mmCIF file of C-alpha atoms in Angstrom:
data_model
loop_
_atom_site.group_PDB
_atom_site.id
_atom_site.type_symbol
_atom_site.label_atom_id
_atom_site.label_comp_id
_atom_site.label_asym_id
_atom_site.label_seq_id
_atom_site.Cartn_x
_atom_site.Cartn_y
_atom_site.Cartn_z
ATOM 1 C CA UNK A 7 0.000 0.000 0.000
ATOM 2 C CA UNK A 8 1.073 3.179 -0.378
ATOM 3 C CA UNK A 9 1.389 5.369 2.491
ATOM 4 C CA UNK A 10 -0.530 8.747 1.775
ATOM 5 C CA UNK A 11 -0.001 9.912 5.377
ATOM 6 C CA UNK A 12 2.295 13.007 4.777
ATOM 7 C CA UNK A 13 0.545 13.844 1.074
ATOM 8 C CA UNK A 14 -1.140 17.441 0.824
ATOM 9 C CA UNK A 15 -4.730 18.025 0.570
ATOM 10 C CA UNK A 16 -4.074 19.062 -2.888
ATOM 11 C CA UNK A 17 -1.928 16.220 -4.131
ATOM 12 C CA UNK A 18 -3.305 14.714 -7.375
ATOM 13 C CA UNK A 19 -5.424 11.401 -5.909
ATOM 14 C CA UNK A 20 -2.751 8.050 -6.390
ATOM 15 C CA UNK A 21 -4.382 4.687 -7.717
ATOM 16 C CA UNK A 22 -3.969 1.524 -4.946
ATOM 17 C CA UNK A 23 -0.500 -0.062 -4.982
ATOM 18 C CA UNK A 24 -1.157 -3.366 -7.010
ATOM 19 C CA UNK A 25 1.091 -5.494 -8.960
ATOM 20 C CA UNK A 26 1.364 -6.365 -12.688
ATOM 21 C CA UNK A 27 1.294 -9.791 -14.367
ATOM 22 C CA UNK A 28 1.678 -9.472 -18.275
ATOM 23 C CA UNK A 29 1.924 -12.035 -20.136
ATOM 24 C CA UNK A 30 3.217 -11.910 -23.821
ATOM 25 C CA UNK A 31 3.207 -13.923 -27.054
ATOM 26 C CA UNK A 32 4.382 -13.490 -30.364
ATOM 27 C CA UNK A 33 1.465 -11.068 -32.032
ATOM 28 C CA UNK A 34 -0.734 -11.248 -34.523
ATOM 29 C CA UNK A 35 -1.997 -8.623 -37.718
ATOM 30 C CA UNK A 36 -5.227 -6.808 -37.496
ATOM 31 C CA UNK A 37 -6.865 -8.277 -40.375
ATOM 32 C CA UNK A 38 -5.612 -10.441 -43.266
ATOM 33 C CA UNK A 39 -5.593 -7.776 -45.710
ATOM 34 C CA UNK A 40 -2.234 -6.721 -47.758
ATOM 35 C CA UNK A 41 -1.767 -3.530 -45.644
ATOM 36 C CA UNK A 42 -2.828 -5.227 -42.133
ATOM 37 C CA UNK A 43 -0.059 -8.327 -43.136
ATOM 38 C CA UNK A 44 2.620 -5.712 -44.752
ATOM 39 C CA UNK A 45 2.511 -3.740 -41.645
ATOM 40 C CA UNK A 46 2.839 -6.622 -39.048
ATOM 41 C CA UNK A 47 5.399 -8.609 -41.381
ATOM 42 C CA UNK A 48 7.623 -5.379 -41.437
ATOM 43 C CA UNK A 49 7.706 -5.149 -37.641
ATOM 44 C CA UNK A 50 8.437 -9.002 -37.860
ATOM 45 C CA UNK A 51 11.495 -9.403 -40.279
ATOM 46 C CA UNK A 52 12.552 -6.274 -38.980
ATOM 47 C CA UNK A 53 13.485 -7.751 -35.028
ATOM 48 C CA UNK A 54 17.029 -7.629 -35.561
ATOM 49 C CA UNK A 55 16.744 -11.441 -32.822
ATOM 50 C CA UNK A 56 14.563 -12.438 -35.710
ATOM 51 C CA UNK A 57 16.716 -11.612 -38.906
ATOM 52 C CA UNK A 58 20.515 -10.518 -37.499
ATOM 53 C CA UNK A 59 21.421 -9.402 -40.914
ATOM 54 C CA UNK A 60 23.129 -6.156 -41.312
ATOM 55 C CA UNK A 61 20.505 -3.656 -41.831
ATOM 56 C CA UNK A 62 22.292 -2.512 -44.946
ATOM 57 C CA UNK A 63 21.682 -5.874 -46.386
ATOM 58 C CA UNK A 64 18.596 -6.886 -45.096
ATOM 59 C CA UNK A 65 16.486 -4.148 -45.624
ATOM 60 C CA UNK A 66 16.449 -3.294 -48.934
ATOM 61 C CA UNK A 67 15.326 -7.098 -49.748
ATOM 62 C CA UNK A 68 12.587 -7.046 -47.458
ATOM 63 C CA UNK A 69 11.514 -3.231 -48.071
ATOM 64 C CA UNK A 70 11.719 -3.882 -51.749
ATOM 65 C CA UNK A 71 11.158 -7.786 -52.178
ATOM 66 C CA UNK A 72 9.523 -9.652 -49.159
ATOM 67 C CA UNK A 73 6.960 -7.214 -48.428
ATOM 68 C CA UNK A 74 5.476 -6.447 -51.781
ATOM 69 C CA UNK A 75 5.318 -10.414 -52.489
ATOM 70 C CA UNK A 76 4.798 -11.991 -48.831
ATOM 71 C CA UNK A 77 2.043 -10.184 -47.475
ATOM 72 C CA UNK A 78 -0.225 -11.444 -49.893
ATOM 73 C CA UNK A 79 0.634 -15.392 -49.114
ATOM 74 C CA UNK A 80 0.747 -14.594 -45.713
ATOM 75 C CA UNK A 81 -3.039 -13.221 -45.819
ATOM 76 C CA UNK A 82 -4.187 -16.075 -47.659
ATOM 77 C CA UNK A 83 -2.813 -18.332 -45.117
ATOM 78 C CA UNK A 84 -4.458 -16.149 -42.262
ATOM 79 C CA UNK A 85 -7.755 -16.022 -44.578
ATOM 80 C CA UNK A 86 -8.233 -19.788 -43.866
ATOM 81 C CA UNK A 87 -7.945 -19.950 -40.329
ATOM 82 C CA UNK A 88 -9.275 -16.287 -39.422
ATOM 83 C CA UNK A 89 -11.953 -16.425 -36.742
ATOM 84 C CA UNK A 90 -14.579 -14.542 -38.546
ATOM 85 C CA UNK A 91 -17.132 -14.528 -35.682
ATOM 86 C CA UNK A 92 -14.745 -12.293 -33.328
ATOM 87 C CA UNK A 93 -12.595 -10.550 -36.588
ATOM 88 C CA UNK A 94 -9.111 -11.587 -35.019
ATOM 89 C CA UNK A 95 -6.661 -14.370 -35.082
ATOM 90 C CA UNK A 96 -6.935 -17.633 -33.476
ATOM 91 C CA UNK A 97 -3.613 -16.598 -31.457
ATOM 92 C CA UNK A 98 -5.636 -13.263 -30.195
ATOM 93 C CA UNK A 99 -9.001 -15.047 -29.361
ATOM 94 C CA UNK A 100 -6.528 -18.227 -27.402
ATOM 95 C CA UNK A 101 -4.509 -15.351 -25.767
ATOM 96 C CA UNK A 102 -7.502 -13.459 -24.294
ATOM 97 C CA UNK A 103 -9.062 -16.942 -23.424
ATOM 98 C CA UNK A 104 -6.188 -17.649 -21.086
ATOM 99 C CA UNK A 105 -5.655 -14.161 -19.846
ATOM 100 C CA UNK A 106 -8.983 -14.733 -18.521
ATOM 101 C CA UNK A 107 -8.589 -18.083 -17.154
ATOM 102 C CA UNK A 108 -4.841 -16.523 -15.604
ATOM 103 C CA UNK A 109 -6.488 -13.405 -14.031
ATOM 104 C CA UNK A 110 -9.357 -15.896 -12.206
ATOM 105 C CA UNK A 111 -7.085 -18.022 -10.565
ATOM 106 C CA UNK A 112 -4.823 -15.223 -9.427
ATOM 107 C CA UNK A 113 -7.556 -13.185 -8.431
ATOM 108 C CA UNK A 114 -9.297 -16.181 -6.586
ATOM 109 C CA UNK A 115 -5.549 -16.191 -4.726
ATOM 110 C CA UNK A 116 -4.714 -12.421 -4.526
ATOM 111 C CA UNK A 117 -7.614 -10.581 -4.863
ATOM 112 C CA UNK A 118 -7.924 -7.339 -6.533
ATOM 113 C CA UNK A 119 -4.002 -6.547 -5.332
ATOM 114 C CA UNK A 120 -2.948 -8.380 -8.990
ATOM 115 C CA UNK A 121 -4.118 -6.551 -12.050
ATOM 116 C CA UNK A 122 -3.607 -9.529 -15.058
ATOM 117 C CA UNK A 123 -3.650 -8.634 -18.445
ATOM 118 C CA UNK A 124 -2.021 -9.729 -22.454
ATOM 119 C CA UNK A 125 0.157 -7.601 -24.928
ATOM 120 C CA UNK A 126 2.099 -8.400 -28.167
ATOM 121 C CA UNK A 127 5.575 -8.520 -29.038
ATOM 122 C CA UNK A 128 4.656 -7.603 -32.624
ATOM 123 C CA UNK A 129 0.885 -5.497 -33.353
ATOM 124 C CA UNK A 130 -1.736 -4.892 -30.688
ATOM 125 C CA UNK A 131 -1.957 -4.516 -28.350
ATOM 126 C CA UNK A 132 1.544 -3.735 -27.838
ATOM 127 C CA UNK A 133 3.884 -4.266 -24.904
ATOM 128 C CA UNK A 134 4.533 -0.422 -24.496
ATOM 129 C CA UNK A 135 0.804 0.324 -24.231
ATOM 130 C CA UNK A 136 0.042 -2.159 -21.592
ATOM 131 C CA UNK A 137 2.763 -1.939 -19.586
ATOM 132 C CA UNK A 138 1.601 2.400 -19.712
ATOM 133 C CA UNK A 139 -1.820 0.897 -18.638
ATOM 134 C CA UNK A 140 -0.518 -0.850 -15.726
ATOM 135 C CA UNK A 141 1.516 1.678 -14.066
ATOM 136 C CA UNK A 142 -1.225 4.426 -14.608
ATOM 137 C CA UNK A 143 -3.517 1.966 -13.340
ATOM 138 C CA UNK A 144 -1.434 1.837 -9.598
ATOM 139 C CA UNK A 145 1.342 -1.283 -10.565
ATOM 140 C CA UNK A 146 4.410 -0.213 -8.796
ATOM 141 C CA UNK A 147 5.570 -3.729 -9.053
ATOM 142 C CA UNK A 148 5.394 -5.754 -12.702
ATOM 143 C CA UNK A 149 6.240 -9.742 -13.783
ATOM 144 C CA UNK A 150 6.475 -9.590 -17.285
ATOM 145 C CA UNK A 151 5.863 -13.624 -18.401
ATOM 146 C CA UNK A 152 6.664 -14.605 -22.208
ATOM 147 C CA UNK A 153 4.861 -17.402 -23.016
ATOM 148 C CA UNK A 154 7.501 -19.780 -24.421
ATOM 149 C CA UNK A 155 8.624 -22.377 -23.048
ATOM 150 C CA UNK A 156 11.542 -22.710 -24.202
ATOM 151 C CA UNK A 157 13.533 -20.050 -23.763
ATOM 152 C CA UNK A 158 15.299 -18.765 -27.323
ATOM 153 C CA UNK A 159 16.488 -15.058 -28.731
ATOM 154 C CA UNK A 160 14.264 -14.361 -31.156
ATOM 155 C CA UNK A 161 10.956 -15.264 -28.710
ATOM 156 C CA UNK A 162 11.845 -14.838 -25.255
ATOM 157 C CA UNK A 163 14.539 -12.587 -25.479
ATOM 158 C CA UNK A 164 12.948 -10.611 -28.020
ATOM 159 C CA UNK A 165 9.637 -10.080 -25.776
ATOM 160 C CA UNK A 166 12.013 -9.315 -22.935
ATOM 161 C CA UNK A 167 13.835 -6.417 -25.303
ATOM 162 C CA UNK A 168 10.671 -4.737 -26.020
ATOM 163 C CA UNK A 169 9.199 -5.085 -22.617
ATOM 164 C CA UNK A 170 12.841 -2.742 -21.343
ATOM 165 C CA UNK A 171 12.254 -0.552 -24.030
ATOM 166 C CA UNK A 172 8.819 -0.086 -22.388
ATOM 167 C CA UNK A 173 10.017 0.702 -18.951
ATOM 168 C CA UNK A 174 12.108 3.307 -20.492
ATOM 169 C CA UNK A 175 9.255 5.632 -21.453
ATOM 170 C CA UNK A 176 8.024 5.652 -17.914
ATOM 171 C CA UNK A 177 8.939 8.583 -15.527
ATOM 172 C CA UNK A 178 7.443 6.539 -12.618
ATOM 173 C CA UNK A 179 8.996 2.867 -13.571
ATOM 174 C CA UNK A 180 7.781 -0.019 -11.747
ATOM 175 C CA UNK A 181 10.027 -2.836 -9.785
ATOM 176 C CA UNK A 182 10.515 -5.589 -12.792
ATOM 177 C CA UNK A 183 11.159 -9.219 -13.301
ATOM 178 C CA UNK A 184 10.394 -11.149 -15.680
ATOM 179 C CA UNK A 185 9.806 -14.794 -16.081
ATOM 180 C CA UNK A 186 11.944 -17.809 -16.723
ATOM 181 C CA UNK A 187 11.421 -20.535 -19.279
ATOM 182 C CA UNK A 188 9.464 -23.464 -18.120
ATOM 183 C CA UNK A 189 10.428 -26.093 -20.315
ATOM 184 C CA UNK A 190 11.258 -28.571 -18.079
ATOM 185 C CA UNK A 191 8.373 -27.603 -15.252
ATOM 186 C CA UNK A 192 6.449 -31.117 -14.459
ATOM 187 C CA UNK A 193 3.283 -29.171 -14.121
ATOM 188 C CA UNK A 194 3.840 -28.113 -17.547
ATOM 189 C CA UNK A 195 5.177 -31.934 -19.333
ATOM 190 C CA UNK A 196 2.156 -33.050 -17.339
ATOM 191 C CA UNK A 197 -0.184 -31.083 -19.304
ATOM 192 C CA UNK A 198 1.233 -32.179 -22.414
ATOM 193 C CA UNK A 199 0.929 -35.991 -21.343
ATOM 194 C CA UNK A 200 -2.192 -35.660 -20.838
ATOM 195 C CA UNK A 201 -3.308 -33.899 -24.137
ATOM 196 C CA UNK A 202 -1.891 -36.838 -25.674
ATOM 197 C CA UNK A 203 -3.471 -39.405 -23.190
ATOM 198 C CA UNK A 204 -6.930 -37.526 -23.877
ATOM 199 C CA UNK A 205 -6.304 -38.428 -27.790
ATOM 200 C CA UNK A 206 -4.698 -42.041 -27.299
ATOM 201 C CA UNK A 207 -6.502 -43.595 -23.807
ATOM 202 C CA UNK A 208 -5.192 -47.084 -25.133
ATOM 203 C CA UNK A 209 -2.236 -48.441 -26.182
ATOM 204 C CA UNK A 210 -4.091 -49.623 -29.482
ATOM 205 C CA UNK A 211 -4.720 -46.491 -30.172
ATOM 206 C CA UNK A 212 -1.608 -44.852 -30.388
ATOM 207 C CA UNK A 213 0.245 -43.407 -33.205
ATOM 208 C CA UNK A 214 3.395 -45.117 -34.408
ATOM 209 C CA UNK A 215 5.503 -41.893 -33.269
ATOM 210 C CA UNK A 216 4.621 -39.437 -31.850
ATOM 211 C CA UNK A 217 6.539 -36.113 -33.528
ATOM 212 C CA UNK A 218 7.053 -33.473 -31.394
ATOM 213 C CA UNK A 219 7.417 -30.550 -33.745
ATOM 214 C CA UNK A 220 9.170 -27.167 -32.649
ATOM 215 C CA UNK A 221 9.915 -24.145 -34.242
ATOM 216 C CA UNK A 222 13.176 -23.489 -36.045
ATOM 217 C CA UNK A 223 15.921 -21.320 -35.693
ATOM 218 C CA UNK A 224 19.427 -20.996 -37.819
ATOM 219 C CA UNK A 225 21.674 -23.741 -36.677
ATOM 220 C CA UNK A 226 24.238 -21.412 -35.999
ATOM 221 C CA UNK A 227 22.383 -19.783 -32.803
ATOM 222 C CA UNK A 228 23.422 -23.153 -30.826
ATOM 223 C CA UNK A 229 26.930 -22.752 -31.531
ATOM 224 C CA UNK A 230 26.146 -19.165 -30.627
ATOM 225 C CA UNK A 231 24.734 -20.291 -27.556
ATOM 226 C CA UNK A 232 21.539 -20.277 -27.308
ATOM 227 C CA UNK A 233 19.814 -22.859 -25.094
ATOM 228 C CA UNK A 234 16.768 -23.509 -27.242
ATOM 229 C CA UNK A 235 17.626 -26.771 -29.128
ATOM 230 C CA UNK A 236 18.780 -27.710 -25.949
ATOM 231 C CA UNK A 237 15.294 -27.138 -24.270
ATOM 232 C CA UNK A 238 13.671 -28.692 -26.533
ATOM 233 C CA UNK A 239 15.220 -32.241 -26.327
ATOM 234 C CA UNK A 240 14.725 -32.491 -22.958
ATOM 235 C CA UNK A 241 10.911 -31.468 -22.761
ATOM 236 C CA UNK A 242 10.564 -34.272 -25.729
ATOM 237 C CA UNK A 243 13.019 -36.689 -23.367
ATOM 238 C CA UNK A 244 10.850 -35.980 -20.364
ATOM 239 C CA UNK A 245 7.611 -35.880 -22.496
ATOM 240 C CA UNK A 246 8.561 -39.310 -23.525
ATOM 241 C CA UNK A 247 9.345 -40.670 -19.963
ATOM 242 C CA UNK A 248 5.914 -39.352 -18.685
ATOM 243 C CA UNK A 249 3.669 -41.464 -21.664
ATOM 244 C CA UNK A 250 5.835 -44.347 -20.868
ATOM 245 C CA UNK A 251 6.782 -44.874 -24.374
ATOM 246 C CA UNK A 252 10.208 -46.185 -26.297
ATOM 247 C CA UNK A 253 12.481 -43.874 -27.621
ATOM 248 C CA UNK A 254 11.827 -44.810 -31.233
ATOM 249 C CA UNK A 255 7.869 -43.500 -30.974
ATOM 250 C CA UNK A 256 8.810 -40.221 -29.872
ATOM 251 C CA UNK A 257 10.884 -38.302 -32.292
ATOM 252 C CA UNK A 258 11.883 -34.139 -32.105
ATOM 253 C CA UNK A 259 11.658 -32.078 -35.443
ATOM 254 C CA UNK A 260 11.806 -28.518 -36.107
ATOM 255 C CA UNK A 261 9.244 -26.020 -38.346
ATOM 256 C CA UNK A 262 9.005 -23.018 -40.359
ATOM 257 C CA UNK A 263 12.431 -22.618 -42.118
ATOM 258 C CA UNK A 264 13.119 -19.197 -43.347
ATOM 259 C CA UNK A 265 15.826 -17.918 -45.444
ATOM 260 C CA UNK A 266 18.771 -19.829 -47.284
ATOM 261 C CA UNK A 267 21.107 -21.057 -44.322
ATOM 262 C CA UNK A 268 20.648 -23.958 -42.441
ATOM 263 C CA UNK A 269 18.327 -24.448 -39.565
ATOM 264 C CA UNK A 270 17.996 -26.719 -36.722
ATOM 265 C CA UNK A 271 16.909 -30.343 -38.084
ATOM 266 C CA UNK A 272 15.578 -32.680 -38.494
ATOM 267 C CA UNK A 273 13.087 -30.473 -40.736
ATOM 268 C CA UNK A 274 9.253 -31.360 -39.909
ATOM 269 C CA UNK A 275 8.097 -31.347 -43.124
ATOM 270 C CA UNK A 276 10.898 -33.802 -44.261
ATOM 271 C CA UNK A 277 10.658 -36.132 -41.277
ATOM 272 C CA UNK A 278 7.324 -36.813 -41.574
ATOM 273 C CA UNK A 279 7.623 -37.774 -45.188
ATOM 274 C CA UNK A 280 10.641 -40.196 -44.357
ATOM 275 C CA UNK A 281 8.461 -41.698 -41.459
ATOM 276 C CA UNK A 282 5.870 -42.560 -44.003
ATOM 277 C CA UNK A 283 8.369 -44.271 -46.338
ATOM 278 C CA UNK A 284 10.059 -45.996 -43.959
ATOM 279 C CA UNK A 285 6.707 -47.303 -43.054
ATOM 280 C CA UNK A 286 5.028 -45.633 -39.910
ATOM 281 C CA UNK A 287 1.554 -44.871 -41.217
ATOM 282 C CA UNK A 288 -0.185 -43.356 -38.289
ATOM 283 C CA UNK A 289 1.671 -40.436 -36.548
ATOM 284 C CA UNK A 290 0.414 -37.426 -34.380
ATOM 285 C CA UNK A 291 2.194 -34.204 -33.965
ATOM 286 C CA UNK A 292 2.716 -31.885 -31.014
ATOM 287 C CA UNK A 293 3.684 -28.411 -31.191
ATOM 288 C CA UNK A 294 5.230 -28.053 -27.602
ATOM 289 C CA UNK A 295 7.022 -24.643 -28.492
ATOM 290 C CA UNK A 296 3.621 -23.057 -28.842
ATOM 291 C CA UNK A 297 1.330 -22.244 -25.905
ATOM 292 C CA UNK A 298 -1.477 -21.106 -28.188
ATOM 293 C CA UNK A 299 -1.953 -22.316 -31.487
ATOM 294 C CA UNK A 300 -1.705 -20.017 -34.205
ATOM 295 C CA UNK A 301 -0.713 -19.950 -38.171
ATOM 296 C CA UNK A 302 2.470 -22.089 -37.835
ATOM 297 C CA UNK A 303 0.058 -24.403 -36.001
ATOM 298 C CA UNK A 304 -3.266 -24.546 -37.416
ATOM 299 C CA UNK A 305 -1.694 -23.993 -41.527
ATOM 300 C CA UNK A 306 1.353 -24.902 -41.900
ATOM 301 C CA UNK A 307 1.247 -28.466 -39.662
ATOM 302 C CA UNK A 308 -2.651 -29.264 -40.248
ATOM 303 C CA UNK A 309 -1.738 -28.274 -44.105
ATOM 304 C CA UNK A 310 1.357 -28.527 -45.259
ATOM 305 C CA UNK A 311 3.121 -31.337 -42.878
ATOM 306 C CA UNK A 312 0.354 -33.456 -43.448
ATOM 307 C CA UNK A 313 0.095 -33.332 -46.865
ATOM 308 C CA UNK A 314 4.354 -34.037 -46.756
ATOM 309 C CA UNK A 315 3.279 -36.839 -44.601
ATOM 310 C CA UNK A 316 0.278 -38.608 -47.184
ATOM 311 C CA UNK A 317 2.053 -37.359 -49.949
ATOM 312 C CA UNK A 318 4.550 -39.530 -49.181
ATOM 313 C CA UNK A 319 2.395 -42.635 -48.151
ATOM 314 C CA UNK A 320 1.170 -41.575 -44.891
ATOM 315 C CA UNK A 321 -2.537 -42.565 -43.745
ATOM 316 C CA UNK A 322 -3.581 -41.326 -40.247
ATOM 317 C CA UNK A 323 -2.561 -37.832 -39.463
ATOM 318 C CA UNK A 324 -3.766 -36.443 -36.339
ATOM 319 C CA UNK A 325 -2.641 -32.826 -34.969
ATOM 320 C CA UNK A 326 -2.949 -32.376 -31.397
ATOM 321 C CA UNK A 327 -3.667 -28.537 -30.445
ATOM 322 C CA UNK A 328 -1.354 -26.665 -28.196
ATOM 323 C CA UNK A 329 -2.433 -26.312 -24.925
ATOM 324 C CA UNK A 330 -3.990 -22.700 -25.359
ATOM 325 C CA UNK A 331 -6.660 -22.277 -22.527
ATOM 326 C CA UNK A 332 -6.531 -26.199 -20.745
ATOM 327 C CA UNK A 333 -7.024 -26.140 -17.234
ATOM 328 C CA UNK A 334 -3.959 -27.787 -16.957
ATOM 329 C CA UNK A 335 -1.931 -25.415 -18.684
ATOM 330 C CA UNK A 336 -3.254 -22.376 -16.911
ATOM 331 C CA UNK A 337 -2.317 -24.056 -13.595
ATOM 332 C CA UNK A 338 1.053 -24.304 -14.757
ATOM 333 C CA UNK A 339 1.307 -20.914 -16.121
ATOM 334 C CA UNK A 340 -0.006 -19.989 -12.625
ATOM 335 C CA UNK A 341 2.173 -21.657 -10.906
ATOM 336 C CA UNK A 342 5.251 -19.989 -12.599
ATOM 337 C CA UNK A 343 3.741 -16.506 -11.725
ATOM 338 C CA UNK A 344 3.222 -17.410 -8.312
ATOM 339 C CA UNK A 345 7.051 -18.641 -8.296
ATOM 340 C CA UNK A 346 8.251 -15.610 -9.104
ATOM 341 C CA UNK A 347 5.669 -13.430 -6.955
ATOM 342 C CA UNK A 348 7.556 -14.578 -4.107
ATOM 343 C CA UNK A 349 8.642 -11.492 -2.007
ATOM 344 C CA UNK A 350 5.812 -8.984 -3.690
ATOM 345 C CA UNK A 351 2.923 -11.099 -2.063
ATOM 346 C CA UNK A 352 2.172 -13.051 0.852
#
């Protein structure tokens, strides 16, 4: 609480001492339109943690190339899996969902002393509006929580830059933290075992292999450092130890390849095509990167990868959604922010 004891009679009125939890993901456009897409990709491909090129070199391909081609692919991609009823993105309409389920069970805990709320690392709402929201609205103390669970430079990091860059257009700054990866959090492999447990209850039913598919990065960042490839092998590993199953059913891949260097592999799209070849008919894929599915989920895995997969002789292909707003999933998302509440609240 703030203590108002010595303030004059005519000192502008101060809102309650409360504390902020934002959460972050990636972003989403406006609309699926060519200016909508041309303005988010540009923010995008512009990230210097997403494309490290030297400006010089960089931007004159994407100014003059990649945006006046891309944004029209990208659209029609959004186009199919736009949710008309609410105008937005899947990601937005999965975001709000579990900002909603979040704030409840924090709430239910903390009572009105935590304000909860969602921004963007790329479009809207944007990580310097709501973190202006929260410390006009009283939040002298903010957790800023990316969701990714593994922890890589051009997501975490990234959503970490911009959420600085926030704090330095406040005159009043708030106390910050944010939070860590949770990759390897058994609340959080537990609510992956049992998406897959809902899907397969019996052994019968059970894919051949399960393919846990992640996003990419260049293969270079690894040797650079970066923990993510890392990460992601051992929430497959312990993935795999919680369903019980062999090593040979449970295989790790890698998405979305961009640009003309190499990238972590095995490559999704090419895995699942060998699979099929060498015989495995029925697979499912996971998306444990994601915690809301969105268009690397929902069009380029439920269309592309499984078309590489039946192309190539593959029969059952079954896409298991990201965790989004499960009840499990929100409990361990809570139970990170509570973690690293410790100290602010009782």
């Amino acid at each position: 609480m703030r203590d108002t004891t010595h303030m004059p009679a005519d000192h502008p009125t101060l809102p309650g001492e409360k504390i902020g939890v934002l959460i972050a993901n990636l972003g989403t456009p406006d609309n699926h339109d060519y200016w909508s897409m041309r303005r988010y990709l540009n923010e995008f491909l512009s990230d210097k943690r997403v494309i490290d090129y030297p400006a010089w070199k960089w931007q004159p391909i994407l100014q003059a190339i990649i945006l006046t081609i891309r944004p029209f692919k990208s659209g029609a991609n959004y186009r199919k899996i736009w949710n008309n009823e609410a105008d937005e993105s899947p990601l937005m309409t999965i975001t709000k969902a579990q900002t909603e389920k979040l704030r409840a069970v924090l709430q239910a805990r903390f009572g009105d002393r935590v304000m909860v709320d969602f921004a963007m690392r790329y479009g809207n709402p944007s990580t310097p509006s709501k973190v202006a929201e929260m410390v006009k609205s009283g939040c002298s103390r903010v957790l800023f929580f990316p969701l990714y669970p593994q922890y890589s430079g051009p997501t975490t990091a990234t959503a970490n830059d911009q959420f600085f860059r926030a704090l330095m257009q406040e005159t009043w700054q708030p106390a910050a933290r944010t939070a860590p990866a949770y990759f390897d959090r058994p609340s959080y492999i537990e609510a992956l075992a049992q998406s897959v447990e809902r899907t397969y209850p019996t052994e019968a039913e059970a894919p051949d292999v399960l393919v846990c598919s992640y996003h990419g990065v260049p293969e270079r960042y690894l040797t650079e450092g970066d923990p993510y490839h890392c990460q992601c092998q051992k929430t497959t590993r312990l993935l795999r130890e919680r369903l019980g199953w062999d090593k040979a059913r449970v295989v790790t891949t890698f998405q979305s390849k961009f640009g003309p260097e190499e990238w972590l592999k095995p490559y999704t799209v090419e895995e699942v095509a060998r699979l099929a070849r060498a015989g495995k008919k029925r697979i499912a894929v996971i998306a444990p990167a994601f915690s809301s599915d969105c268009i690397e989920t929902l069009e380029e895995i439920e269309e592309e990868i499984q078309h590489s997969f039946k192309d190539a002789g593959g029969q059952d292909f079954t896409y298991l959604p990201c965790l989004n707003d499960d009840d499990a999933h929100i409990e361990a998302l809570a139970e990170v922010v509570v973690e690293n509440l410790a100290g602010w609240l009782d």
